[in-house]
PDB file of C-alpha atoms and ligand atoms in Angstrom:
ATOM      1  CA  UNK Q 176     -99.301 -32.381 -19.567  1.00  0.00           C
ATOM      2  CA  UNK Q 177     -96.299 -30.095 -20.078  1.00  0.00           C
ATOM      3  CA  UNK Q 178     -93.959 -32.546 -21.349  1.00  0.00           C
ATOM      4  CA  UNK Q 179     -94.104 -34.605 -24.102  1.00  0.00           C
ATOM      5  CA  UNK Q 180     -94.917 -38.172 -23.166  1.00  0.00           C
ATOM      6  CA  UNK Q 181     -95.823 -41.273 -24.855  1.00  0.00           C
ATOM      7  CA  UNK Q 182     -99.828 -42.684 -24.838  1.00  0.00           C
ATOM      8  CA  UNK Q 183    -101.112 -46.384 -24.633  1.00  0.00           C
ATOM      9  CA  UNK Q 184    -104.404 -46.828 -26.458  1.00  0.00           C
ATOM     10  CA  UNK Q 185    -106.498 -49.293 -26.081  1.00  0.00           C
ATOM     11  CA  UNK Q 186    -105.772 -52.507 -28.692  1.00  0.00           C
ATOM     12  CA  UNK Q 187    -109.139 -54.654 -29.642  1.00  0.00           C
ATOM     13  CA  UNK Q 188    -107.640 -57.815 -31.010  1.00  0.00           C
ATOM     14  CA  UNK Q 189    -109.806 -60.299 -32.476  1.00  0.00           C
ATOM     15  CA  UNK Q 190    -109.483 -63.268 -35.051  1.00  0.00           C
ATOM     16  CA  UNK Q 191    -110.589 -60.234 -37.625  1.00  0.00           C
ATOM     17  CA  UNK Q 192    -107.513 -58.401 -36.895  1.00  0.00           C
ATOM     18  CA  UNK Q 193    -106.661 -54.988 -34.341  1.00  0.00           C
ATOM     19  CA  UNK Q 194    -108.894 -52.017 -33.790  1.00  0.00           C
ATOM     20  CA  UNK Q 195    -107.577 -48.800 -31.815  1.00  0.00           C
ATOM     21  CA  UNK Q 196    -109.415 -46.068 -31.116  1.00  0.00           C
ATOM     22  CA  UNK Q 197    -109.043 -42.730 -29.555  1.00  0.00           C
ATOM     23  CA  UNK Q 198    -111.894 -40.197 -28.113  1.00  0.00           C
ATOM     24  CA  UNK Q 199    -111.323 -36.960 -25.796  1.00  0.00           C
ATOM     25  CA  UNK Q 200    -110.918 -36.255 -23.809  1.00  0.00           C
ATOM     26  CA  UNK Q 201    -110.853 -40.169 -22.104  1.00  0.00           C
ATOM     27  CA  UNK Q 202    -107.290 -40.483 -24.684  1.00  0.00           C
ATOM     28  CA  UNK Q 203    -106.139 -37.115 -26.056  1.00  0.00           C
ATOM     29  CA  UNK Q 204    -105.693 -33.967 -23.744  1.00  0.00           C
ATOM     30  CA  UNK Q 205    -106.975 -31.969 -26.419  1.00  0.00           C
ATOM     31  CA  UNK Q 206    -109.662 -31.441 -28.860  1.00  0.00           C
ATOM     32  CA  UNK Q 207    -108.872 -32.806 -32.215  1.00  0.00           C
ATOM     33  CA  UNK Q 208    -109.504 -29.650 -34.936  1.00  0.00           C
ATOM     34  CA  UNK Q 209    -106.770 -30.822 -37.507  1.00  0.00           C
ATOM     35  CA  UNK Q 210    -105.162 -34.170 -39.245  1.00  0.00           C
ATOM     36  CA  UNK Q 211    -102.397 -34.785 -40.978  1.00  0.00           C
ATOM     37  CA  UNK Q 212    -100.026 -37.918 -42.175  1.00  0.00           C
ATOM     38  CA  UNK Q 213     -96.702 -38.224 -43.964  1.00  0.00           C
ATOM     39  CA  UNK Q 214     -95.578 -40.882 -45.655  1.00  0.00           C
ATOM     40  CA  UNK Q 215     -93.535 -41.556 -48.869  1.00  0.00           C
ATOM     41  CA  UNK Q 216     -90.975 -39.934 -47.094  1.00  0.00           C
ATOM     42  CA  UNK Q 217     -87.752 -40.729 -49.052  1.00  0.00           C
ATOM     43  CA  UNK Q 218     -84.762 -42.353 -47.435  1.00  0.00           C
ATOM     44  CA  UNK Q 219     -82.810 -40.064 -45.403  1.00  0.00           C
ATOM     45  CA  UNK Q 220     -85.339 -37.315 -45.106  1.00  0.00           C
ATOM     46  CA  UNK Q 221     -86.220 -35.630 -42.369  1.00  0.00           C
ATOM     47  CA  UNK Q 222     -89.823 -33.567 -41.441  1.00  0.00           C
ATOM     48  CA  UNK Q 223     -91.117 -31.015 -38.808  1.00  0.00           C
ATOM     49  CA  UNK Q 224     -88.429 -29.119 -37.591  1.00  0.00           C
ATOM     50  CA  UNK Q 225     -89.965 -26.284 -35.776  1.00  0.00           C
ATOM     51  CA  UNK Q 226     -92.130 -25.904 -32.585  1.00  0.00           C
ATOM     52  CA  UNK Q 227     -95.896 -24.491 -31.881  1.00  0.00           C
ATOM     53  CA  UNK Q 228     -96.364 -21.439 -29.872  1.00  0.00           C
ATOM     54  CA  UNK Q 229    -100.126 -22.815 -28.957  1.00  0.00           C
ATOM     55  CA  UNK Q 230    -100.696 -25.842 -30.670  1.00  0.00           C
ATOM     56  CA  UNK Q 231    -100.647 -29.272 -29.354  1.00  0.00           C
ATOM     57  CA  UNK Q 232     -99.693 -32.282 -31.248  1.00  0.00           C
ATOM     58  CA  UNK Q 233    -100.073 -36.434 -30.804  1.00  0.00           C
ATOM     59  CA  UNK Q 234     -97.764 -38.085 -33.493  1.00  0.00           C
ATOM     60  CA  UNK Q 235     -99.062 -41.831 -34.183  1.00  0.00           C
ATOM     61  CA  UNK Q 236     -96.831 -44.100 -36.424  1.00  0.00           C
ATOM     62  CA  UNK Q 237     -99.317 -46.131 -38.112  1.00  0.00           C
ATOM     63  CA  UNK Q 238     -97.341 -48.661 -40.127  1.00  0.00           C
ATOM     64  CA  UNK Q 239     -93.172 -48.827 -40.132  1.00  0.00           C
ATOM     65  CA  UNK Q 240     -91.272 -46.458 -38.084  1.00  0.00           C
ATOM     66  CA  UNK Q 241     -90.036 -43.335 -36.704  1.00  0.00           C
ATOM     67  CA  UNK Q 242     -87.952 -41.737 -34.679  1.00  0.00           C
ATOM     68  CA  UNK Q 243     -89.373 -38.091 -33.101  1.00  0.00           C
ATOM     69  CA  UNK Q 244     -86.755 -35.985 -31.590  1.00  0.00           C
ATOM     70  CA  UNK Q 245     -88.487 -33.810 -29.346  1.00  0.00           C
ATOM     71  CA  UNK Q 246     -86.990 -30.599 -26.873  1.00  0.00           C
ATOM     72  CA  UNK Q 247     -87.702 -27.975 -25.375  1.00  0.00           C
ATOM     73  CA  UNK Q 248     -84.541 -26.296 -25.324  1.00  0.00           C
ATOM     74  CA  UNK Q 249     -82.882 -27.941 -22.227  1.00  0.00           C
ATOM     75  CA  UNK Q 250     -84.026 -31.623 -22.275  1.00  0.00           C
ATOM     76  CA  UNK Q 251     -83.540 -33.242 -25.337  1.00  0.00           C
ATOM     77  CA  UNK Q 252     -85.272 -36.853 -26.333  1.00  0.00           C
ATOM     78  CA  UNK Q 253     -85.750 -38.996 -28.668  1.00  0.00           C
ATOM     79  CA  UNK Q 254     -88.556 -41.593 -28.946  1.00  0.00           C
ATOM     80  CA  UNK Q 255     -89.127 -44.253 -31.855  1.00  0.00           C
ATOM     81  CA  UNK Q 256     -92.845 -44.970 -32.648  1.00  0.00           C
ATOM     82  CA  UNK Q 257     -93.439 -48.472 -34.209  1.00  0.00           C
ATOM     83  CA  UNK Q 258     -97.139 -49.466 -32.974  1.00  0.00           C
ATOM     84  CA  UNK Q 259    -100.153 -47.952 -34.202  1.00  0.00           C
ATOM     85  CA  UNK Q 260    -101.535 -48.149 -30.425  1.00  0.00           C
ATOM     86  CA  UNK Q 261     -98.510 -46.050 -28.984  1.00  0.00           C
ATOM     87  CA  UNK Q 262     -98.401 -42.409 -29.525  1.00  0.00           C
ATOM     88  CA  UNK Q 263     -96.418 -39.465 -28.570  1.00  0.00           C
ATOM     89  CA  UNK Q 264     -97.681 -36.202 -26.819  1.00  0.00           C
ATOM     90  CA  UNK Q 265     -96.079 -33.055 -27.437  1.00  0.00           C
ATOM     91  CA  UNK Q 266     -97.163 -29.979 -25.633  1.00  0.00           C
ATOM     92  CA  UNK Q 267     -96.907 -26.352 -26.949  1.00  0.00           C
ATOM     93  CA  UNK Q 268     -93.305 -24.968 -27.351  1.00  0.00           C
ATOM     94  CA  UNK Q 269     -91.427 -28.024 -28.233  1.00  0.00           C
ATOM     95  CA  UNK Q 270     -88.952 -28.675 -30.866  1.00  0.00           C
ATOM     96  CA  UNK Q 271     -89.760 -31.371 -32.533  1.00  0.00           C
ATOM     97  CA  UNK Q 272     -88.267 -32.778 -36.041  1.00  0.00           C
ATOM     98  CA  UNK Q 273     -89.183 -36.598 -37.217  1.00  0.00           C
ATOM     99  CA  UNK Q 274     -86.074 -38.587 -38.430  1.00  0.00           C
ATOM    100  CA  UNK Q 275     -84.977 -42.122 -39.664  1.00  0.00           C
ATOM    101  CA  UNK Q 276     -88.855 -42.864 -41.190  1.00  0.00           C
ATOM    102  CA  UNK Q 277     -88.239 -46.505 -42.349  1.00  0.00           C
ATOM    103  CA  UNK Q 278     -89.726 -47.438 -45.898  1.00  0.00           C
ATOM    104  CA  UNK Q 279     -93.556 -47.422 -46.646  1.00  0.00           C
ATOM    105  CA  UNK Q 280     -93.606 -45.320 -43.128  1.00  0.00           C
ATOM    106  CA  UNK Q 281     -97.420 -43.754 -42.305  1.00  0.00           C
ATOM    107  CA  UNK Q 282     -97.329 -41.303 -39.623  1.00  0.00           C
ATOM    108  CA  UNK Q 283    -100.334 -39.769 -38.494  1.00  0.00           C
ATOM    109  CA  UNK Q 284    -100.446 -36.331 -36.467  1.00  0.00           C
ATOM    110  CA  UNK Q 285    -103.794 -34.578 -34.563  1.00  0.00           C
ATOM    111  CA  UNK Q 286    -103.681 -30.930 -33.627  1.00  0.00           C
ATOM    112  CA  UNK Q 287    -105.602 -29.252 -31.750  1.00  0.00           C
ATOM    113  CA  UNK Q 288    -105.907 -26.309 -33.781  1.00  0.00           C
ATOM    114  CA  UNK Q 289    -106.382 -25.437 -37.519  1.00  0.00           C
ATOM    115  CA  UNK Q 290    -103.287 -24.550 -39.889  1.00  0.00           C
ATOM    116  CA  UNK Q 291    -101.635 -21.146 -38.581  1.00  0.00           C
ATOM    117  CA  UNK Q 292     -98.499 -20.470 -40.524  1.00  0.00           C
ATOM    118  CA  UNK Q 293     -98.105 -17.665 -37.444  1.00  0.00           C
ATOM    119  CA  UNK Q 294     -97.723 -20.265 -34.891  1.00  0.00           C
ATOM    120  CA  UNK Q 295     -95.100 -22.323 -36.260  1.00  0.00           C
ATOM    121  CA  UNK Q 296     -91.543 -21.320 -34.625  1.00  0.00           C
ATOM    122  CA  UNK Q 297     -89.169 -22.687 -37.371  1.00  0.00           C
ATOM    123  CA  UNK Q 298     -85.784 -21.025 -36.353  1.00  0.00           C
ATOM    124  CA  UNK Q 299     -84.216 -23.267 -33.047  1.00  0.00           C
ATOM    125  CA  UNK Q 300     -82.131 -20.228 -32.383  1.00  0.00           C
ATOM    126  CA  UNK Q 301     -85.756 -18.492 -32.138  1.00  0.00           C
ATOM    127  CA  UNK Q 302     -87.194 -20.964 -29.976  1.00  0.00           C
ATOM    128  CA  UNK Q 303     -84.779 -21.724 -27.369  1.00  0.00           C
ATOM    129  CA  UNK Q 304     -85.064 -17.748 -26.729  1.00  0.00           C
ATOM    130  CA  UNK Q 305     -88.693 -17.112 -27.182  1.00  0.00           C
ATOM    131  CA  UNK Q 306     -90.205 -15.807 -24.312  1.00  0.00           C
TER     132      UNK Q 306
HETATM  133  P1  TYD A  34     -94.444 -28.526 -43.535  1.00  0.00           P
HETATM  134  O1  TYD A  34     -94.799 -27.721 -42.322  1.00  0.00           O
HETATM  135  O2  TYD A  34     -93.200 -28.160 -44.259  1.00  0.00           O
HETATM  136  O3  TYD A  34     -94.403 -30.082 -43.152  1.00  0.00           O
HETATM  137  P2  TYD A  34     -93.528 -30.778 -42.022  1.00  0.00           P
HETATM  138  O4  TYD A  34     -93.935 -30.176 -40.712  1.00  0.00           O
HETATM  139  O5  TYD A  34     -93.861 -32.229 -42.088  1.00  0.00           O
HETATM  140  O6  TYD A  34     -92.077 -30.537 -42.336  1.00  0.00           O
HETATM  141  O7  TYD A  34     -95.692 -28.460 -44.520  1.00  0.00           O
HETATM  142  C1  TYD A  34     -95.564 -28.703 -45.908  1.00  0.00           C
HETATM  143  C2  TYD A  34     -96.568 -27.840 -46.644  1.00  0.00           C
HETATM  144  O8  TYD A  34     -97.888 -28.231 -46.323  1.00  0.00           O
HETATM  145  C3  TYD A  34     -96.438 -26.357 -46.307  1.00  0.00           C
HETATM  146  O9  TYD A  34     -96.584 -25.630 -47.516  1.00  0.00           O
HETATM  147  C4  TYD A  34     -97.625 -26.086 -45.412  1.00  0.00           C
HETATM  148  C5  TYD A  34     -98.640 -27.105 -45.860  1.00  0.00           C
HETATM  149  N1  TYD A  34     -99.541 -27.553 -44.783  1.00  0.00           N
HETATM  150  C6  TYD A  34    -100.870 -27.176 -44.802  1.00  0.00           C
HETATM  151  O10 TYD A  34    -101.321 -26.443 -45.699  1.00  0.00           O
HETATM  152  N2  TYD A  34    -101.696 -27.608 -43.808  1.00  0.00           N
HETATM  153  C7  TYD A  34    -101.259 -28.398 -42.805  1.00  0.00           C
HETATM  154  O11 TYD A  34    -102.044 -28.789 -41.906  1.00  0.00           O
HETATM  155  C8  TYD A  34     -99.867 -28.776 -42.778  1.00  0.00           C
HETATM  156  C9  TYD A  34     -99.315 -29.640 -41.684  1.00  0.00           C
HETATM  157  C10 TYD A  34     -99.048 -28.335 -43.798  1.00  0.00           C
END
């Protein structure tokens, strides 16, 4: 997948409540090697803001909402994540910055490599140029 794209999981709904669930590679396109979540986010904040020369990324909104702006230096789009069975994909070099997180927010994001402060791109300038 070379652009990002949003993914259905699979909702198990009984009179207990909602179970989702994700294994690769029949849900992810990558091998999960790193988690992360934000939340707390005060009003008006923004996070990410830079792209991934390798790594891949699904963003899952667990409880409230965001919006992910995504590009990859000619299309731009913007996708608001409200379900904790809806994710979005985002493949190597894309911009990608998470806005407008409403209050009590959780957003949950699996990479599919460990922490590399060398792989982050966190200039746009940079990015829409790198070759
Ligand atoms: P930062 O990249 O600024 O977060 P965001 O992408 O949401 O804007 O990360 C904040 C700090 O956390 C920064 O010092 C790097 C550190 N960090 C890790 O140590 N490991 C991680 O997996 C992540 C995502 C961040």
């Amino acid at each position: 997948m070379s652009r990002p794209s949003l993914l259905n999981f699979n909702k198990i709904s009984d009179e207990r409540g909602n179970l989702t669930y994700i294994q690769f590679p029949d849900h992810i396109p990558f091998k999960i090697k790193r988690v992360y979540w934000i939340y707390d986010v005060p009003s008006g904040q923004t996070r990410g803001g830079h792209a991934f020369k390798t790594q891949k990324e699904v963003i899952i909104c667990l409880s409230g909402s965001v919006e992910v702006y995504v590009s990859d230096g000619k299309i731009e789009e913007s996708y608001t994540l409200n379900r904790p069975f809806t994710a979005l994909y985002v493949p190597i070099m894309t911009w990608r910055q998470l806005r407008n997180f409403s209050t009590n927010s959780v957003v949950m994001i699996l990479n599919s490599d460990y922490y590399k402060e060398e792989d982050y791109i966190h200039e746009y300038s940079m990015f829409s140029t790198y070759e």
